[in-house]
Tab-separated table of N, CA and C in Angstrom:
chain	number	residue	atom	x	y	z
A	1	GLN	N	-35.803	18.411	7.655
A	1	GLN	CA	-35.471	18.355	6.258
A	1	GLN	C	-34.892	19.689	5.793
A	2	VAL	N	-33.897	19.599	4.915
A	2	VAL	CA	-33.269	20.767	4.319
A	2	VAL	C	-33.461	20.681	2.814
A	3	GLN	N	-33.928	21.761	2.233
A	3	GLN	CA	-34.057	21.844	0.788
A	3	GLN	C	-32.861	22.602	0.222
A	4	LEU	N	-32.294	22.088	-0.856
A	4	LEU	CA	-31.098	22.656	-1.446
A	4	LEU	C	-31.334	22.909	-2.927
A	5	VAL	N	-30.907	24.075	-3.388
A	5	VAL	CA	-31.047	24.444	-4.788
A	5	VAL	C	-29.715	24.961	-5.294
A	6	GLU	N	-29.138	24.253	-6.261
A	6	GLU	CA	-27.881	24.664	-6.871
A	6	GLU	C	-28.145	25.587	-8.055
A	7	SER	N	-27.170	26.433	-8.335
A	7	SER	CA	-27.231	27.288	-9.504
A	7	SER	C	-25.815	27.671	-9.905
A	8	GLY	N	-25.669	28.177	-11.110
A	8	GLY	CA	-24.394	28.691	-11.566
A	8	GLY	C	-23.668	27.835	-12.571
A	9	GLY	N	-24.191	26.663	-12.873
A	9	GLY	CA	-23.542	25.815	-13.848
A	9	GLY	C	-23.670	26.376	-15.248
A	10	GLY	N	-22.909	25.789	-16.157
A	10	GLY	CA	-22.953	26.237	-17.534
A	10	GLY	C	-21.859	25.619	-18.363
A	11	LEU	N	-21.730	26.128	-19.565
A	11	LEU	CA	-20.726	25.663	-20.519
A	11	LEU	C	-19.598	26.681	-20.587
A	12	VAL	N	-18.385	26.225	-20.292
A	12	VAL	CA	-17.214	27.091	-20.324
A	12	VAL	C	-16.078	26.369	-21.030
A	13	GLN	N	-15.040	27.120	-21.336
A	13	GLN	CA	-13.856	26.557	-21.958
A	13	GLN	C	-12.798	26.237	-20.917
A	14	ALA	N	-11.925	25.318	-21.260
A	14	ALA	CA	-10.834	24.965	-20.366
A	14	ALA	C	-10.045	26.206	-19.973
A	15	GLY	N	-9.721	26.287	-18.697
A	15	GLY	CA	-9.012	27.430	-18.172
A	15	GLY	C	-9.905	28.513	-17.611
A	16	ASP	N	-11.185	28.431	-17.898
A	16	ASP	CA	-12.130	29.434	-17.435
A	16	ASP	C	-12.566	29.132	-16.000
A	17	SER	N	-13.454	29.968	-15.489
A	17	SER	CA	-13.907	29.854	-14.108
A	17	SER	C	-15.423	29.876	-14.027
A	18	LEU	N	-15.932	29.264	-12.980
A	18	LEU	CA	-17.350	29.288	-12.652
A	18	LEU	C	-17.500	29.350	-11.147
A	19	ARG	N	-18.583	29.951	-10.701
A	19	ARG	CA	-18.946	29.917	-9.302
A	19	ARG	C	-20.320	29.297	-9.163
A	20	LEU	N	-20.396	28.229	-8.402
A	20	LEU	CA	-21.649	27.568	-8.127
A	20	LEU	C	-22.178	28.017	-6.777
A	21	SER	N	-23.491	28.118	-6.680
A	21	SER	CA	-24.141	28.494	-5.437
A	21	SER	C	-25.127	27.418	-5.040
A	22	CYS	N	-25.323	27.268	-3.754
A	22	CYS	CA	-26.292	26.329	-3.223
A	22	CYS	C	-27.022	27.001	-2.077
A	23	ALA	N	-28.301	27.252	-2.271
A	23	ALA	CA	-29.125	27.893	-1.266
A	23	ALA	C	-29.894	26.847	-0.477
A	24	ALA	N	-29.809	26.930	0.830
A	24	ALA	CA	-30.472	25.989	1.715
A	24	ALA	C	-31.661	26.643	2.396
A	25	SER	N	-32.699	25.864	2.587
A	25	SER	CA	-33.870	26.326	3.315
A	25	SER	C	-34.437	25.169	4.119
A	26	GLY	N	-35.343	25.485	5.017
A	26	GLY	CA	-35.917	24.472	5.869
A	26	GLY	C	-35.243	24.448	7.224
A	27	ARG	N	-34.894	23.252	7.679
A	27	ARG	CA	-34.308	23.072	9.006
A	27	ARG	C	-32.802	23.309	8.978
A	28	THR	N	-32.409	24.502	8.569
A	28	THR	CA	-30.993	24.805	8.394
A	28	THR	C	-30.240	24.970	9.710
A	29	PHE	N	-30.962	25.110	10.814
A	29	PHE	CA	-30.301	25.261	12.107
A	29	PHE	C	-29.519	24.022	12.501
A	30	GLY	N	-29.851	22.893	11.908
A	30	GLY	CA	-29.203	21.648	12.267
A	30	GLY	C	-28.085	21.211	11.350
A	31	ILE	N	-27.599	22.085	10.493
A	31	ILE	CA	-26.551	21.718	9.547
A	31	ILE	C	-25.191	21.687	10.231
A	32	TYR	N	-24.482	20.571	10.074
A	32	TYR	CA	-23.110	20.471	10.549
A	32	TYR	C	-22.137	20.932	9.464
A	33	ALA	N	-22.343	20.478	8.242
A	33	ALA	CA	-21.475	20.838	7.139
A	33	ALA	C	-22.261	20.788	5.846
A	34	MET	N	-21.749	21.469	4.854
A	34	MET	CA	-22.287	21.381	3.513
A	34	MET	C	-21.169	21.005	2.572
A	35	GLY	N	-21.509	20.200	1.591
A	35	GLY	CA	-20.502	19.708	0.673
A	35	GLY	C	-20.938	19.787	-0.773
A	36	TRP	N	-19.947	19.708	-1.632
A	36	TRP	CA	-20.153	19.615	-3.071
A	36	TRP	C	-19.639	18.275	-3.558
A	37	PHE	N	-20.449	17.621	-4.365
A	37	PHE	CA	-20.092	16.375	-5.009
A	37	PHE	C	-20.358	16.516	-6.497
A	38	ARG	N	-19.767	15.639	-7.278
A	38	ARG	CA	-20.021	15.659	-8.714
A	38	ARG	C	-20.133	14.247	-9.236
A	39	GLN	N	-20.833	14.121	-10.354
A	39	GLN	CA	-21.079	12.805	-10.914
A	39	GLN	C	-21.171	12.892	-12.431
A	40	VAL	N	-20.545	11.937	-13.095
A	40	VAL	CA	-20.645	11.790	-14.538
A	40	VAL	C	-21.317	10.459	-14.826
A	41	PRO	N	-21.940	10.313	-15.998
A	41	PRO	CA	-22.611	9.056	-16.303
A	41	PRO	C	-21.679	7.858	-16.199
A	42	GLY	N	-22.158	6.817	-15.547
A	42	GLY	CA	-21.391	5.593	-15.422
A	42	GLY	C	-20.396	5.570	-14.289
A	43	LYS	N	-20.283	6.650	-13.528
A	43	LYS	CA	-19.349	6.704	-12.425
A	43	LYS	C	-20.068	7.023	-11.128
A	44	GLU	N	-19.418	6.685	-10.042
A	44	GLU	CA	-19.957	6.992	-8.723
A	44	GLU	C	-19.845	8.480	-8.439
A	45	ARG	N	-20.739	8.946	-7.609
A	45	ARG	CA	-20.670	10.326	-7.175
A	45	ARG	C	-19.408	10.528	-6.341
A	46	GLU	N	-18.637	11.567	-6.657
A	46	GLU	CA	-17.376	11.781	-5.985
A	46	GLU	C	-17.344	13.107	-5.241
A	47	PHE	N	-16.597	13.099	-4.178
A	47	PHE	CA	-16.463	14.267	-3.325
A	47	PHE	C	-15.647	15.353	-4.004
A	48	VAL	N	-16.058	16.599	-3.818
A	48	VAL	CA	-15.341	17.745	-4.352
A	48	VAL	C	-14.784	18.614	-3.231
A	49	ALA	N	-15.662	19.094	-2.367
A	49	ALA	CA	-15.250	19.979	-1.290
A	49	ALA	C	-16.348	20.036	-0.247
A	50	ALA	N	-15.980	20.396	0.971
A	50	ALA	CA	-16.943	20.539	2.051
A	50	ALA	C	-16.490	21.629	3.002
A	51	ILE	N	-17.441	22.170	3.740
A	51	ILE	CA	-17.144	23.198	4.721
A	51	ILE	C	-18.062	23.019	5.913
A	52	THR	N	-17.508	23.078	7.107
A	52	THR	CA	-18.344	23.006	8.297
A	52	THR	C	-19.060	24.329	8.488
A	53	TRP	N	-20.280	24.244	9.009
A	53	TRP	CA	-21.124	25.427	9.056
A	53	TRP	C	-20.704	26.427	10.114
A	54	SER	N	-20.337	25.946	11.270
A	54	SER	CA	-19.994	26.852	12.358
A	54	SER	C	-18.555	27.340	12.293
A	55	GLY	N	-17.619	26.437	12.036
A	55	GLY	CA	-16.217	26.810	12.061
A	55	GLY	C	-15.614	27.179	10.725
A	56	GLY	N	-16.273	26.814	9.640
A	56	GLY	CA	-15.744	27.117	8.327
A	56	GLY	C	-14.534	26.293	7.933
A	57	ARG	N	-14.346	25.148	8.559
A	57	ARG	CA	-13.237	24.277	8.200
A	57	ARG	C	-13.499	23.639	6.849
A	58	THR	N	-12.518	23.699	5.967
A	58	THR	CA	-12.694	23.224	4.601
A	58	THR	C	-11.929	21.938	4.348
A	59	THR	N	-12.467	21.154	3.442
A	59	THR	CA	-11.854	19.914	2.991
A	59	THR	C	-12.008	19.843	1.482
A	60	TYR	N	-10.940	19.427	0.790
A	60	TYR	CA	-10.958	19.373	-0.664
A	60	TYR	C	-10.477	18.026	-1.170
A	61	ALA	N	-11.063	17.611	-2.274
A	61	ALA	CA	-10.515	16.473	-2.989
A	61	ALA	C	-9.186	16.866	-3.618
A	62	ASP	N	-8.277	15.908	-3.704
A	62	ASP	CA	-6.970	16.192	-4.285
A	62	ASP	C	-7.084	16.711	-5.719
A	63	SER	N	-8.083	16.258	-6.439
A	63	SER	CA	-8.226	16.623	-7.834
A	63	SER	C	-8.573	18.092	-8.049
A	64	VAL	N	-9.082	18.752	-7.014
A	64	VAL	CA	-9.491	20.148	-7.160
A	64	VAL	C	-8.717	21.086	-6.253
A	65	LYS	N	-7.899	20.548	-5.387
A	65	LYS	CA	-7.164	21.368	-4.443
A	65	LYS	C	-6.274	22.367	-5.174
A	66	GLY	N	-6.357	23.622	-4.761
A	66	GLY	CA	-5.612	24.681	-5.408
A	66	GLY	C	-6.348	25.365	-6.532
A	67	ARG	N	-7.414	24.746	-7.010
A	67	ARG	CA	-8.216	25.324	-8.086
A	67	ARG	C	-9.604	25.750	-7.617
A	68	PHE	N	-10.188	24.975	-6.719
A	68	PHE	CA	-11.533	25.249	-6.225
A	68	PHE	C	-11.454	25.812	-4.815
A	69	THR	N	-12.377	26.699	-4.492
A	69	THR	CA	-12.484	27.260	-3.157
A	69	THR	C	-13.932	27.217	-2.708
A	70	ILE	N	-14.175	26.566	-1.579
A	70	ILE	CA	-15.515	26.506	-1.026
A	70	ILE	C	-15.654	27.570	0.053
A	71	SER	N	-16.813	28.175	0.128
A	71	SER	CA	-17.091	29.180	1.135
A	71	SER	C	-18.565	29.129	1.490
A	72	ARG	N	-18.921	29.818	2.562
A	72	ARG	CA	-20.332	29.848	2.942
A	72	ARG	C	-20.698	31.198	3.521
A	73	ASP	N	-21.955	31.531	3.376
A	73	ASP	CA	-22.541	32.722	3.963
A	73	ASP	C	-23.665	32.234	4.859
A	74	ASN	N	-23.388	32.158	6.150
A	74	ASN	CA	-24.355	31.592	7.079
A	74	ASN	C	-25.649	32.403	7.121
A	75	ALA	N	-25.534	33.721	7.016
A	75	ALA	CA	-26.720	34.565	7.057
A	75	ALA	C	-27.648	34.292	5.886
A	76	LYS	N	-27.076	33.914	4.765
A	76	LYS	CA	-27.860	33.616	3.569
A	76	LYS	C	-28.144	32.130	3.405
A	77	ASN	N	-27.640	31.311	4.327
A	77	ASN	CA	-27.792	29.867	4.230
A	77	ASN	C	-27.348	29.356	2.862
A	78	THR	N	-26.203	29.852	2.424
A	78	THR	CA	-25.731	29.551	1.087
A	78	THR	C	-24.271	29.121	1.127
A	79	VAL	N	-23.955	28.118	0.333
A	79	VAL	CA	-22.585	27.672	0.165
A	79	VAL	C	-22.197	27.873	-1.289
A	80	TYR	N	-20.939	28.214	-1.500
A	80	TYR	CA	-20.424	28.475	-2.828
A	80	TYR	C	-19.208	27.598	-3.095
A	81	VAL	N	-18.951	27.358	-4.352
A	81	VAL	CA	-17.672	26.817	-4.751
A	81	VAL	C	-17.194	27.613	-5.959
A	82	GLN	N	-16.060	28.279	-5.781
A	82	GLN	CA	-15.417	28.999	-6.867
A	82	GLN	C	-14.481	28.033	-7.571
A	83	MET	N	-14.709	27.826	-8.847
A	83	MET	CA	-13.956	26.853	-9.619
A	83	MET	C	-13.126	27.587	-10.657
A	84	ASN	N	-11.819	27.550	-10.492
A	84	ASN	CA	-10.893	28.196	-11.402
A	84	ASN	C	-10.097	27.158	-12.173
A	85	SER	N	-9.485	27.607	-13.259
A	85	SER	CA	-8.648	26.741	-14.086
A	85	SER	C	-9.353	25.440	-14.421
A	86	LEU	N	-10.569	25.561	-14.871
A	86	LEU	CA	-11.381	24.380	-15.139
A	86	LEU	C	-10.787	23.535	-16.254
A	87	LYS	N	-10.939	22.234	-16.101
A	87	LYS	CA	-10.444	21.253	-17.048
A	87	LYS	C	-11.609	20.441	-17.590
A	88	PRO	N	-11.444	19.860	-18.775
A	88	PRO	CA	-12.522	19.016	-19.300
A	88	PRO	C	-12.937	17.909	-18.341
A	89	GLU	N	-12.006	17.378	-17.569
A	89	GLU	CA	-12.344	16.329	-16.623
A	89	GLU	C	-13.173	16.818	-15.438
A	90	ASP	N	-13.361	18.125	-15.318
A	90	ASP	CA	-14.265	18.664	-14.315
A	90	ASP	C	-15.719	18.606	-14.761
A	91	THR	N	-15.950	18.258	-16.011
A	91	THR	CA	-17.306	18.169	-16.524
A	91	THR	C	-18.101	17.141	-15.734
A	92	ALA	N	-19.239	17.559	-15.209
A	92	ALA	CA	-20.070	16.684	-14.394
A	92	ALA	C	-21.318	17.443	-13.975
A	93	VAL	N	-22.249	16.708	-13.395
A	93	VAL	CA	-23.343	17.327	-12.672
A	93	VAL	C	-22.866	17.541	-11.245
A	94	TYR	N	-22.949	18.758	-10.781
A	94	TYR	CA	-22.488	19.107	-9.448
A	94	TYR	C	-23.668	19.204	-8.503
A	95	TYR	N	-23.553	18.522	-7.376
A	95	TYR	CA	-24.597	18.484	-6.362
A	95	TYR	C	-24.085	19.080	-5.064
A	96	CYS	N	-24.928	19.838	-4.406
A	96	CYS	CA	-24.624	20.216	-3.036
A	96	CYS	C	-25.434	19.343	-2.098
A	97	ALA	N	-24.940	19.202	-0.888
A	97	ALA	CA	-25.570	18.339	0.088
A	97	ALA	C	-25.331	18.892	1.482
A	98	SER	N	-26.245	18.579	2.381
A	98	SER	CA	-26.117	19.015	3.762
A	98	SER	C	-25.940	17.824	4.685
A	99	ASP	N	-24.980	17.949	5.563
A	99	ASP	CA	-24.709	16.972	6.604
A	99	ASP	C	-25.318	17.530	7.881
A	100	ARG	N	-26.446	16.972	8.281
A	100	ARG	CA	-27.156	17.468	9.449
A	100	ARG	C	-26.695	16.795	10.731
A	101	LEU	N	-26.833	17.504	11.811
A	101	LEU	CA	-26.540	16.945	13.119
A	101	LEU	C	-27.516	15.825	13.461
A	102	PRO	N	-27.056	14.775	14.103
A	102	PRO	CA	-25.684	14.554	14.568
A	102	PRO	C	-24.759	14.108	13.442
A	103	HIS	N	-23.551	14.650	13.445
A	103	HIS	CA	-22.549	14.296	12.457
A	103	HIS	C	-21.929	12.950	12.808
A	104	SER	N	-21.877	12.054	11.839
A	104	SER	CA	-21.392	10.712	12.118
A	104	SER	C	-20.375	10.184	11.122
A	105	SER	N	-20.327	10.733	9.920
A	105	SER	CA	-19.431	10.246	8.882
A	105	SER	C	-18.513	11.357	8.411
A	106	PRO	N	-17.352	11.000	7.847
A	106	PRO	CA	-16.454	12.040	7.323
A	106	PRO	C	-17.143	12.881	6.253
A	107	VAL	N	-16.732	14.129	6.145
A	107	VAL	CA	-17.386	15.040	5.212
A	107	VAL	C	-17.125	14.677	3.762
A	108	PHE	N	-16.127	13.836	3.496
A	108	PHE	CA	-15.858	13.430	2.127
A	108	PHE	C	-16.655	12.204	1.717
A	109	SER	N	-17.484	11.705	2.592
A	109	SER	CA	-18.291	10.522	2.314
A	109	SER	C	-19.731	10.914	2.038
A	110	THR	N	-20.307	10.352	0.990
A	110	THR	CA	-21.709	10.610	0.699
A	110	THR	C	-22.627	10.096	1.791
A	111	ALA	N	-22.166	9.115	2.554
A	111	ALA	CA	-23.005	8.476	3.554
A	111	ALA	C	-23.456	9.431	4.640
A	112	GLY	N	-22.705	10.488	4.882
A	112	GLY	CA	-23.036	11.390	5.963
A	112	GLY	C	-24.006	12.497	5.619
A	113	TYR	N	-24.440	12.553	4.391
A	113	TYR	CA	-25.288	13.643	3.932
A	113	TYR	C	-26.732	13.190	3.791
A	114	GLU	N	-27.628	13.959	4.367
A	114	GLU	CA	-29.041	13.609	4.382
A	114	GLU	C	-29.848	14.270	3.275
A	115	ASP	N	-29.418	15.440	2.840
A	115	ASP	CA	-30.184	16.222	1.881
A	115	ASP	C	-29.331	16.544	0.674
A	116	TRP	N	-29.954	16.474	-0.492
A	116	TRP	CA	-29.249	16.694	-1.747
A	116	TRP	C	-30.032	17.630	-2.644
A	117	GLY	N	-29.311	18.457	-3.377
A	117	GLY	CA	-29.935	19.301	-4.373
A	117	GLY	C	-30.192	18.537	-5.649
A	118	GLN	N	-30.780	19.228	-6.602
A	118	GLN	CA	-31.142	18.599	-7.870
A	118	GLN	C	-29.972	18.510	-8.841
A	119	GLY	N	-28.911	19.243	-8.579
A	119	GLY	CA	-27.735	19.220	-9.420
A	119	GLY	C	-27.727	20.340	-10.442
A	120	THR	N	-26.528	20.761	-10.811
A	120	THR	CA	-26.356	21.741	-11.865
A	120	THR	C	-25.225	21.272	-12.772
A	121	GLN	N	-25.450	21.350	-14.070
A	121	GLN	CA	-24.500	20.822	-15.040
A	121	GLN	C	-23.354	21.792	-15.262
A	122	VAL	N	-22.143	21.268	-15.203
A	122	VAL	CA	-20.942	22.009	-15.560
A	122	VAL	C	-20.276	21.269	-16.707
A	123	THR	N	-20.095	21.954	-17.815
A	123	THR	CA	-19.451	21.371	-18.971
A	123	THR	C	-18.256	22.226	-19.356
A	124	VAL	N	-17.096	21.595	-19.431
A	124	VAL	CA	-15.851	22.284	-19.756
A	124	VAL	C	-15.349	21.732	-21.077
A	125	SER	N	-15.295	22.572	-22.069
A	125	SER	CA	-14.826	22.162	-23.381
A	125	SER	C	-13.365	22.517	-23.554
A	126	SER	N	-12.690	21.787	-24.428
A	126	SER	CA	-11.288	22.042	-24.712
A	126	SER	C	-11.106	22.866	-25.964
């Protein structure tokens, strides 16, 4: 089991930036990738970005590509997402998740993630 704790959310204005952090603990030796997802009321949880733990290969949703940057610090067992040029449509609860070995599903799919954080609220006003 991996425990995940997100932080860094808040209320910002359109065009502003935020950096979210996700600290992992527990059985972190078995992590294949970590990802960020977001969800708004009444909608399905959607993929934002992911990064493989060993190689640092990144994947982004089209909606955030060029604006968001995912990174990780393996020594700190922490993944980050730097969110720039925020838009009101980015408003959501942001969740981090860990895809543990064995890896079986694409990193953009919720199905491949075993552990989820509690979420952190990001609100972007216009």
